[in-house]
XYZ file of C-alpha atoms in Angstrom:
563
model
C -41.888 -34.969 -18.793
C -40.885 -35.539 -15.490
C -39.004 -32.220 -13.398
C -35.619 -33.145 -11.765
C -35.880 -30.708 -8.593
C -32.539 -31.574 -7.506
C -31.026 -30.254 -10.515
C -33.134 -26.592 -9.554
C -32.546 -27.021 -5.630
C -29.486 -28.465 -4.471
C -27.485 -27.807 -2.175
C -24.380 -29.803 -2.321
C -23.905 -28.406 -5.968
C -25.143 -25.306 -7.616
C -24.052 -23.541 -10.448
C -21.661 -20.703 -9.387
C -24.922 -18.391 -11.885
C -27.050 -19.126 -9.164
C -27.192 -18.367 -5.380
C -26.494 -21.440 -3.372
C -30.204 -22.358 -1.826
C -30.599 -21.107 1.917
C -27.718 -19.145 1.634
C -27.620 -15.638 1.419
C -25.038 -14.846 -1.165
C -26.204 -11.711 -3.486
C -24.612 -11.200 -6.687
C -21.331 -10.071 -7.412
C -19.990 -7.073 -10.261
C -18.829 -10.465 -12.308
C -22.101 -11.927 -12.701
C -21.722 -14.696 -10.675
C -22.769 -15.365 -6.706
C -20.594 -14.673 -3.995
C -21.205 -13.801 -0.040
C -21.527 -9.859 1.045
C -18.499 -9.119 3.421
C -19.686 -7.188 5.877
C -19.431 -3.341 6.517
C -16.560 -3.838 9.108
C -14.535 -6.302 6.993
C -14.894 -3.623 3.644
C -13.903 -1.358 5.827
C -10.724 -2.871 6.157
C -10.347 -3.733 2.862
C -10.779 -0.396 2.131
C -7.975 0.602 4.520
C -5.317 -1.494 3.331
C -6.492 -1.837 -0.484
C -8.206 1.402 -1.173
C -9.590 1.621 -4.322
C -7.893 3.066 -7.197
C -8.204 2.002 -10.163
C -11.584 0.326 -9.978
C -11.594 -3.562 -10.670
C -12.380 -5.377 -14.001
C -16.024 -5.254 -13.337
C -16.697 -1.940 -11.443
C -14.907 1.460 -11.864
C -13.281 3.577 -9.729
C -15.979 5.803 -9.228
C -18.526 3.236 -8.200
C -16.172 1.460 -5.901
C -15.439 4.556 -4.085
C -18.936 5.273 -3.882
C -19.507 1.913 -1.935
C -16.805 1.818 0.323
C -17.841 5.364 1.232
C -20.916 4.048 2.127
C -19.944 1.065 3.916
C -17.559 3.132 6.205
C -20.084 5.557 6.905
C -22.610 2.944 8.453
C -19.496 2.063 10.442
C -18.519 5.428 11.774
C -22.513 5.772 12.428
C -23.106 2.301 14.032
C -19.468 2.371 16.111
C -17.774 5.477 15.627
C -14.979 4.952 18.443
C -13.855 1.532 16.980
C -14.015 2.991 13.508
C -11.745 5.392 14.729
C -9.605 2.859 16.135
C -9.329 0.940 13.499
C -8.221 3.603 11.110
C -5.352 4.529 13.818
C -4.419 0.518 14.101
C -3.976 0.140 10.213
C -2.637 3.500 9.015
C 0.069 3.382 12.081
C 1.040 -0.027 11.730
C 2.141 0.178 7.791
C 0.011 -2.990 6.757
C -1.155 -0.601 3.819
C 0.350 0.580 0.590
C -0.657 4.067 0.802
C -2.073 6.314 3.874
C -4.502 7.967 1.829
C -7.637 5.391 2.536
C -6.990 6.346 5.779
C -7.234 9.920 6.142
C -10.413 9.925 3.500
C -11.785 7.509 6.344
C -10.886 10.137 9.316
C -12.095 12.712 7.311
C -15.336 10.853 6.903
C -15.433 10.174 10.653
C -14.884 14.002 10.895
C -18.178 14.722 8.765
C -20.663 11.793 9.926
C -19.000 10.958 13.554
C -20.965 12.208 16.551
C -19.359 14.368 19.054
C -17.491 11.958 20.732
C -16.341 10.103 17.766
C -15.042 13.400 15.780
C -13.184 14.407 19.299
C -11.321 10.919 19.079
C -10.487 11.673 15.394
C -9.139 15.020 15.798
C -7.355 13.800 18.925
C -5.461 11.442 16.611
C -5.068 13.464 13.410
C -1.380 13.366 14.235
C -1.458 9.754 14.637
C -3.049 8.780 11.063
C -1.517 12.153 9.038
C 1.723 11.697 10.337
C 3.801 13.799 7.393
C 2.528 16.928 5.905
C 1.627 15.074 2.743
C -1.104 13.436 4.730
C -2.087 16.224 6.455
C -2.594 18.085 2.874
C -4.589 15.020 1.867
C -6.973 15.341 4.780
C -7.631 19.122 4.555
C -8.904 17.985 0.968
C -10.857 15.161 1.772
C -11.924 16.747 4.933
C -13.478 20.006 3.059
C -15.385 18.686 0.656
C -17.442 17.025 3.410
C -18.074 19.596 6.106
C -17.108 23.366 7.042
C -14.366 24.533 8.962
C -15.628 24.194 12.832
C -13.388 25.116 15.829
C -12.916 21.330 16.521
C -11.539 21.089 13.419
C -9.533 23.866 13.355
C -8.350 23.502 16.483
C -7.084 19.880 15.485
C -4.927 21.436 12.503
C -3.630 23.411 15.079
C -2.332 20.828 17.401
C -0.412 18.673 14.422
C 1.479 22.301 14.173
C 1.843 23.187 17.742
C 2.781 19.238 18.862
C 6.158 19.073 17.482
C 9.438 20.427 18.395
C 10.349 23.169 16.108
C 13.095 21.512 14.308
C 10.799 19.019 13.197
C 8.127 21.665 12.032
C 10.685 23.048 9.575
C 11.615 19.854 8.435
C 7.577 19.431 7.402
C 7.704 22.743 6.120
C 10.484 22.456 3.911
C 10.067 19.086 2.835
C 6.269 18.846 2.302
C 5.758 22.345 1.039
C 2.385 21.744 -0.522
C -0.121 19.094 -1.943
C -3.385 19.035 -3.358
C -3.431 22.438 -3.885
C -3.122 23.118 -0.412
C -0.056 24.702 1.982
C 1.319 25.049 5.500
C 0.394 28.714 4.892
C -3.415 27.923 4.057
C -3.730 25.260 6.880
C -2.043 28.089 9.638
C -4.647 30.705 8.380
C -7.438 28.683 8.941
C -6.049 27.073 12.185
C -4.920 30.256 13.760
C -2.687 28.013 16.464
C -0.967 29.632 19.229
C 2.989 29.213 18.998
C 4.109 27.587 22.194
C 7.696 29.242 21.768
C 9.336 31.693 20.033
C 11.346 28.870 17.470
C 7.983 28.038 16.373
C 6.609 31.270 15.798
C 9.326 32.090 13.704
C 8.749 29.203 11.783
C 5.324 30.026 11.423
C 6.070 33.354 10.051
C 8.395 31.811 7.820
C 5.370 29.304 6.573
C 2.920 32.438 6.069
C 5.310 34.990 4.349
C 8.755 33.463 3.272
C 12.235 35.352 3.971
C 11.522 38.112 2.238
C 12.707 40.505 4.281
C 15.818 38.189 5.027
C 19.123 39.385 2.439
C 21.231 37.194 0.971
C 23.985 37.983 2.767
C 22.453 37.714 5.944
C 21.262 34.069 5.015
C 24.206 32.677 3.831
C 25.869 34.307 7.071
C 23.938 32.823 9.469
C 23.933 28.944 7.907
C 27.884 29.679 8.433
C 27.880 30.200 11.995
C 29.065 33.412 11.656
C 25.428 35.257 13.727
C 24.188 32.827 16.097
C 22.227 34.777 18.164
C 20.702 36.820 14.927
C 16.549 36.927 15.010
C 14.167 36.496 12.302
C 12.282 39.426 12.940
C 11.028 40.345 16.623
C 10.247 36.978 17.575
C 13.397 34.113 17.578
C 15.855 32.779 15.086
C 14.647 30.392 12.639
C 15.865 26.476 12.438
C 19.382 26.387 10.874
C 17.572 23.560 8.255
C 15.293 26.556 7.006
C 17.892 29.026 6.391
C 19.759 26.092 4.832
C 17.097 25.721 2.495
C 16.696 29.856 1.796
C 20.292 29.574 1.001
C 20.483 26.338 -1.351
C 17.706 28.686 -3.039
C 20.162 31.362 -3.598
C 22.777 29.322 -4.506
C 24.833 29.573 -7.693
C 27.298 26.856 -7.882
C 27.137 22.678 -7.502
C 30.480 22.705 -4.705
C 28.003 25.296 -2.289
C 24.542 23.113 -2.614
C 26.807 19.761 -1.881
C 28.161 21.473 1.173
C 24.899 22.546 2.192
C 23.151 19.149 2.133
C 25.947 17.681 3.827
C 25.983 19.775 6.483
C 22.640 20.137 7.005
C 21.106 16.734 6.026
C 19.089 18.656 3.197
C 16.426 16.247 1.695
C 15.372 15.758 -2.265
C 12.762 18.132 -1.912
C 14.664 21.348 -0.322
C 17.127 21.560 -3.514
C 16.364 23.310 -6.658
C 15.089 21.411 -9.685
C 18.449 22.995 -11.793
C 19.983 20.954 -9.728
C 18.612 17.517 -9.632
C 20.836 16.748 -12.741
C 24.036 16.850 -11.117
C 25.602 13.692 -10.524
C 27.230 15.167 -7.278
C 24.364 16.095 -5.916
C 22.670 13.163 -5.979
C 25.660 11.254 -4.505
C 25.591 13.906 -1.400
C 21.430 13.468 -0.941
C 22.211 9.285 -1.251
C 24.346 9.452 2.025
C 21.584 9.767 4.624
C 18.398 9.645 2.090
C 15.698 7.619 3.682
C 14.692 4.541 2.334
C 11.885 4.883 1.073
C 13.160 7.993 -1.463
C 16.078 6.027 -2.423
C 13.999 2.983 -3.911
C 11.926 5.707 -5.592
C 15.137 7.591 -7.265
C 16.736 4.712 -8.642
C 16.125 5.832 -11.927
C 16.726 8.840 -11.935
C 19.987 7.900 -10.023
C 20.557 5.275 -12.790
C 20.148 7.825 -16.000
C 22.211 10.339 -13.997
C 25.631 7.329 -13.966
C 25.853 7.328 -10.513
C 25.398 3.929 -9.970
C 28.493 3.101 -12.869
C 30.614 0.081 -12.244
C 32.047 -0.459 -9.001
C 31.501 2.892 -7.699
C 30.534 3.899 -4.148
C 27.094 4.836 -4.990
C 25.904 1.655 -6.272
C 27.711 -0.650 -3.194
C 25.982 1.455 -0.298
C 22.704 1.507 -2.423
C 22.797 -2.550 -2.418
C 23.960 -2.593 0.987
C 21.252 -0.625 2.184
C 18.710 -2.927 0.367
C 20.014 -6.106 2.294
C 20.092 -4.307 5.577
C 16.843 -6.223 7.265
C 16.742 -4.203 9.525
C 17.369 -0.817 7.829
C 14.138 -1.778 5.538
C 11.743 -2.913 8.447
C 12.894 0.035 10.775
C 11.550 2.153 7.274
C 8.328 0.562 7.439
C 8.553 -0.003 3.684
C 5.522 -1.884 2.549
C 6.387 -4.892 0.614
C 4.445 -3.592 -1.883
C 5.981 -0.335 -2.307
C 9.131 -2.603 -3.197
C 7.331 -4.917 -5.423
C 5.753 -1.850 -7.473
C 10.097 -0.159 -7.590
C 11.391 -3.370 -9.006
C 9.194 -3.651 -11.780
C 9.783 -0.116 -12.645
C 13.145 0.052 -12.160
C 13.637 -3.684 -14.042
C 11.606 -2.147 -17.135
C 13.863 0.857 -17.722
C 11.326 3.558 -17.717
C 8.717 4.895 -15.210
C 4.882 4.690 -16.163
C 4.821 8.394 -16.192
C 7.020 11.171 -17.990
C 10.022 10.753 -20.670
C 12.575 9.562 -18.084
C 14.471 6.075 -18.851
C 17.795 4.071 -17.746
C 19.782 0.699 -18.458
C 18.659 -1.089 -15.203
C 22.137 -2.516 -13.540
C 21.132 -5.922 -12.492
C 22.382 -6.016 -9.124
C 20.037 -3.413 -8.204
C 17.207 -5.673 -9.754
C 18.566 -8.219 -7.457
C 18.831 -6.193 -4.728
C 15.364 -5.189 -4.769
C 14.404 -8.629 -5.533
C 15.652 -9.499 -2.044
C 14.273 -6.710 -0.309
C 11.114 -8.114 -1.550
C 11.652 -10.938 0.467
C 13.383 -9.282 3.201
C 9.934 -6.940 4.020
C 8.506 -9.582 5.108
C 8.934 -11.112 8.997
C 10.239 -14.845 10.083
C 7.266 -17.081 9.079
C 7.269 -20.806 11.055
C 5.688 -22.788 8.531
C 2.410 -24.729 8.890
C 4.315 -28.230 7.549
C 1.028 -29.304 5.914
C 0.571 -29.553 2.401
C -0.571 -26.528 0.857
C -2.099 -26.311 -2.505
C -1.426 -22.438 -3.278
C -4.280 -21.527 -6.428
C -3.476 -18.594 -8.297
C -6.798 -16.995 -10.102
C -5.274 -16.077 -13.441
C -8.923 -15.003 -15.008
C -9.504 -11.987 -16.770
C -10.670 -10.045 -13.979
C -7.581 -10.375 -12.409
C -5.509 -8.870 -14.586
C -7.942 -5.899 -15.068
C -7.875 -4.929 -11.051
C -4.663 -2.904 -10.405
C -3.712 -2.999 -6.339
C -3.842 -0.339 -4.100
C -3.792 2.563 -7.025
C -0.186 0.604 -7.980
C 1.263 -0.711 -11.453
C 0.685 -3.902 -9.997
C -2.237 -6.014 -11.153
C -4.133 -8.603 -8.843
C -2.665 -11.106 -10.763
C 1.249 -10.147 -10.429
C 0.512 -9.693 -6.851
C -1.275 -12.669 -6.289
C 2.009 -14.652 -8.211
C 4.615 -12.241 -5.727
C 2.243 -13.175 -2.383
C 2.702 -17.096 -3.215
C 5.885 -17.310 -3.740
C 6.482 -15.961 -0.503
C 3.953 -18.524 1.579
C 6.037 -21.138 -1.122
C 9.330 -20.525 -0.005
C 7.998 -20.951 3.556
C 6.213 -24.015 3.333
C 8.247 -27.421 2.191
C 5.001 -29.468 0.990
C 3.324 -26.751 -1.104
C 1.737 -27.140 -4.673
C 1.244 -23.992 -7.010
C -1.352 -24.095 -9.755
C -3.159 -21.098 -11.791
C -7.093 -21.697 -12.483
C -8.923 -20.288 -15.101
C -12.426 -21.363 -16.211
C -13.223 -22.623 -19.813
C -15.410 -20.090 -21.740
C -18.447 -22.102 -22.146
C -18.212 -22.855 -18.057
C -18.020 -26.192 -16.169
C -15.045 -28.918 -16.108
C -14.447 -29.260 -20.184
C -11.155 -27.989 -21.751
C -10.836 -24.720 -23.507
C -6.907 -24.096 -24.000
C -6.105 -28.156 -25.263
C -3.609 -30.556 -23.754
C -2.899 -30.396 -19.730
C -5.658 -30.730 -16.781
C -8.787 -28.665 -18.133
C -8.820 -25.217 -16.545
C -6.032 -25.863 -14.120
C -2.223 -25.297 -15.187
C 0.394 -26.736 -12.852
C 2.837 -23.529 -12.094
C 6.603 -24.794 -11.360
C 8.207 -22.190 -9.532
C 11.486 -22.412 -7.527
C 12.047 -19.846 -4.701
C 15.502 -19.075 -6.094
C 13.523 -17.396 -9.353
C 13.879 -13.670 -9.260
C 10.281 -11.966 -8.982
C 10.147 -10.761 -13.069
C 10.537 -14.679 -13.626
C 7.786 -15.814 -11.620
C 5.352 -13.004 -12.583
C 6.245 -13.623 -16.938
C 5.600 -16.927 -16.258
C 2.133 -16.074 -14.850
C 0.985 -13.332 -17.384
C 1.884 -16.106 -19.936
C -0.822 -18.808 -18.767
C -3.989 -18.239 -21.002
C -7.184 -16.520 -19.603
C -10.693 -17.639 -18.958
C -13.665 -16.628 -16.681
C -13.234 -17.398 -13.211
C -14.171 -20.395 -11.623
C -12.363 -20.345 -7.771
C -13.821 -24.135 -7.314
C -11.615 -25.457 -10.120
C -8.662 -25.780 -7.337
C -10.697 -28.037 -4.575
C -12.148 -30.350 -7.747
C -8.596 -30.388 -9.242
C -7.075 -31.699 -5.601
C -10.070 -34.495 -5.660
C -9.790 -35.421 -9.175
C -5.758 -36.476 -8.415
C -6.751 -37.662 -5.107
C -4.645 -34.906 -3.426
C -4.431 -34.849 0.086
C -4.102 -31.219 1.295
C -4.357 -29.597 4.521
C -5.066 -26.449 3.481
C -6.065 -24.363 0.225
C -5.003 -20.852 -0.632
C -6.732 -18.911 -3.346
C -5.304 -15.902 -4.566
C -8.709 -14.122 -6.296
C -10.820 -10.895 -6.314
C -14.000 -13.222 -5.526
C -15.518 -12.249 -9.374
C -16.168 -15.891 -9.627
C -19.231 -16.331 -11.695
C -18.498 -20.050 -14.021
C -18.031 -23.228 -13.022
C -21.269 -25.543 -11.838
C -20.453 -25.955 -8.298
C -19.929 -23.078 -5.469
C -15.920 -23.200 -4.263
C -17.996 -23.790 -0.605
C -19.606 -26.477 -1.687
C -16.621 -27.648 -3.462
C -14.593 -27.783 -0.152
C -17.403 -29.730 1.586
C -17.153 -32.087 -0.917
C -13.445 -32.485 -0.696
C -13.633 -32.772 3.160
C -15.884 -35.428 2.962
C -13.742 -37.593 1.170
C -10.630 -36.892 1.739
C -9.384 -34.249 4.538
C -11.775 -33.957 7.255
C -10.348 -30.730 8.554
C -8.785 -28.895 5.534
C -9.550 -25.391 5.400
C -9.721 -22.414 2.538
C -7.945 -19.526 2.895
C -9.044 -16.906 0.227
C -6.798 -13.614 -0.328
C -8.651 -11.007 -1.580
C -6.713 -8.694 -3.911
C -9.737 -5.918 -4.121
C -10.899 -3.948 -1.848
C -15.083 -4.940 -3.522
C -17.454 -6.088 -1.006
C -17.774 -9.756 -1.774
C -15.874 -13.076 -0.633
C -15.822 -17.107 -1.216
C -15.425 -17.762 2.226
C -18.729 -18.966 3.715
C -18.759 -16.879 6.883
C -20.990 -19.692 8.698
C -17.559 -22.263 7.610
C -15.467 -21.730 10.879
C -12.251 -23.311 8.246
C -12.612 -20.802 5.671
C -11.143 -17.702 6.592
C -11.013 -14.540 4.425
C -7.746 -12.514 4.234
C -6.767 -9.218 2.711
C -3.818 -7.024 2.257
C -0.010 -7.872 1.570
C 1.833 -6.771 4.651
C 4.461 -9.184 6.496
C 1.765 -10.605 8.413
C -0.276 -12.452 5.904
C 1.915 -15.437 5.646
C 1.854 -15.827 9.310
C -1.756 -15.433 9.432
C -2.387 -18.487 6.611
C 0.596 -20.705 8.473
C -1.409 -20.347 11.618
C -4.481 -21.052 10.390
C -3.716 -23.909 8.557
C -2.301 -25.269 11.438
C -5.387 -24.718 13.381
């Protein structure tokens, strides 16, 4: 019997189980073949993504292990850009969480050469910006490497850098993390106080007010001893013997009075406390926003937010205020993950629940939407393909509640309510591979999503969770657009590149589509993991690989679309 070679060698259409020939795609944790990003890319992707959680295919553990490495041949191979990089992303908000980026410094501390690790220590400030982070890094950063003088002397500086009001806002507000304090950090650091406000405050840090009565606290948050000294050395910040005395305090009307006078945050006031209704409504007044979207509930069970009271108005108002939430660098993320907590009634941790009031759901609905900048639209059509596989729903985002899969259903509706000629469909392979059907009735594989950009975010992402699941075949969308003789300028797949079904490569799938159809369209693939695999051909200059869900992504897609 005669051999059909093309069927084992071709390149125009190859089975997504096999590599495409001449390529160099490896294989990916689904099975299938993808291309290898390379180290600098992951280590982006590792920036903004992180990698809690693990994805569907590969656990935590192992993805750690790989970013690790990747970032490591790019602190070795370029340390000063690595550097630079870290500072770009961690100060510019376009991640969830900061904590990618100070493991990265504190991997650039243990593997950088001289001059790299001088950079990184030179910027600790820059990427641990909150004590919090700072904590974070001391924990990363010792189970690397020793305590050296560079180091040490780099603690020092974050201490020794700010004014002395804002060291005892740091100290009273991050206290301690990770099993680490201000006091550890300062005995280990040994910095030199550059006046006598801070070396009162780092007294303060190392042995408390011990030695500071009752009397003589509450006294001196009064007014009543303004030019009284903490010891031999200079009077401490009014906001730390604010917080001593909210410590001491015995009655609801004297903590109120204290964190309206002195701006006292959530974390300076007594846990016996935090159940008073009053309490909360003096924090709410000035409480950043960021803290406010994360004590809705609480806020909520407490009946602050009842029926037309106060509380509730200036907690919407806040949430519409544009540019309240960009000047907060909120991540649109961070909002996503509060709504669908605060919507559900309960937190994903601990006993605490609430009847959500809907105009808070709405608010934060809008906020959503608000995070993100002005986007001029590309005014192409814009087939938007949502991978709604298995693996999608298994990968959580950025160590969130959010799967890849809600995300990928929030981050379209946003390009959707941009764009007027847009098409939204969710792709899912059949379980025995290929084109044939596997749910019954519809297009095989492909379900047409109908969304309207007046649905409220819980809408949009039931309606997703609802389509039925497959294995993962991210061609199905360019075959779909030729099969109804779609002409599209541009395709944007929402995926974590696990594709591994499907008997053509989504590359080769695009090619195909170009050729008979749109000459120029390109592929935009999101990727909602931070693994080290992608769809885009890198050798295709109008496939372009994306990842992350700040406010610039839209803009990024519209422009590239556009061309």
């Amino acid at each position: 019997m005669a051999i059909n070679y093309a069927k084992i060698f071709n390149r125009r259409r190859t089975p997504q189980s096999q590599p495409i020939p001449g390529s160099n795609q490896v294989p990916n944790s689904g099975g299938g073949y993808s291309w290898q990003v390379d180290d600098w890319t992951r280590f982006d992707r590792f920036l903004i993504l992180g990698a809690e959680g693990g994805t569907y295919y590969i656990t935590e553990r192992d993805l750690v292990k790989q970013n690790h490495d990747a970032i490591v041949r790019c602190v070795k191979a370029d340390g000063i850009r690595a550097v630079n990089r870290i500072i770009e992303i961690s100060d510019s908000g376009r991640a969830p969480k900061n904590d990618p980026a100070s493991f990265a410094l504190a991997l650039v501390a243990a593997h950088g050469n001289t001059e790299t690790k001088a950079l990184a220590f030179q910027n600790l400030g820059n990427v641990c910006r909150i004590g919090t982070h700072l904590f974070h890094f001391a924990e990363y950063v010792n189970a690397l490497r020793g305590w050296g003088r560079g180091l040490r002397n780099a603690v020092g500086r974050w201490y020794v850098s700010r004014e002395a009001d804002d060291l005892a806002h740091q100290a009273v507000k991050y206290q301690q993390r990770d099993g680490w304090s201000h006091s550890d950090l300062l005995r280990l650091a040994h910095p030199k106080a550059p006046s006598r406000e801070h070396e009162a405050v780092f007294r303060w840090m190392l042995n408390g007010t011990e030695s500071l009565g009752e009397r003589e606290v509450k006294r001196k948050v009064r007014g009543e001893d303004r030019v009284a000294k903490y010891g031999a050395v200079g009077e401490l910040p009014k906001f730390i013997e604010a917080f001593e005395c909210v410590k001491r305090s015995s009655n609801v009307i004297e903590v109120v009075k204290l964190i309206d006078q002195f701006d006292l945050p959530r974390e300076a006031i007594p846990t016996q406390w935090l159940n008073e209704v009053a309490v909360w409504d003096a924090l709410l007044v000035r409480m950043p926003m960021t803290a406010m979207i994360r004590n809705l509930g609480k806020m909520t069970s407490l009946g602050l937010l009842a029926p037309f009271s106060d509380a509730k108005r200036l907690i919407i108002h806040k949430l519409k205020d544009e540019t309240a939430l960009k000047r907060s660098r909120i991540h649109p993320l961070a909002v996503l993950v509060a709504q669908k907590i605060y919507a559900q009634g309960h937190g994903d941790k601990g006993a605490l629940k609430w009847s959500p009031v809907s105009e808070i759901v709405d608010a934060l609905d809008e906020a959503f939407y608000a995070t993100f900048s002005n986007v001029e639209p590309c005014n192409k059509p814009v087939l938007l393909a949502l991978d709604v596989s298995g693996s999608m729903a298994g990968s959580m985002v950025a160590g969130s509640c959010i799967g890849a899969r809600e995300a990928s259903a929030a981050m379209a509706l946003i390009t959707a309510a941009t764009e007027p000629e847009h098409e939204i469909i969710a792709f899912s392979a059949p379980s025995r591979g290929g084109y044939g059907g596997m749910h019954g009735g519809g297009e095989p594989g492909i379900t047409r999503v109908d969304l309207s950009q007046r649905m409220r975010l819980a809408e949009v992402i039931k309606r997703i969770e609802a389509i039925p699941m497959g294995g993962t075949d991210c061609a199905l969308p360019m075959l779909w657009a030729a099969r109804n003789k779609l002409n599209g300028s541009g395709f944007v797949t929402y995926t974590d590149s696990e594709t591994l079904a499907g008997n053509i490569h989504p590359a080769q799938a695009l090619r195909q589509y170009r050729s008979e159809f749109v000459g120029d369209a390109k592929a935009i693939v999101v990727g909602m993991t931070s693994n080290g695999f992608t769809l885009a051909d890198p050798n295709d200059r109008g496939m372009l690989d994306v990842v992350g869900f700040d406010t610039s992504v839209p803009a990024v897609i519209a422009d590239f679309v556009r061309g």
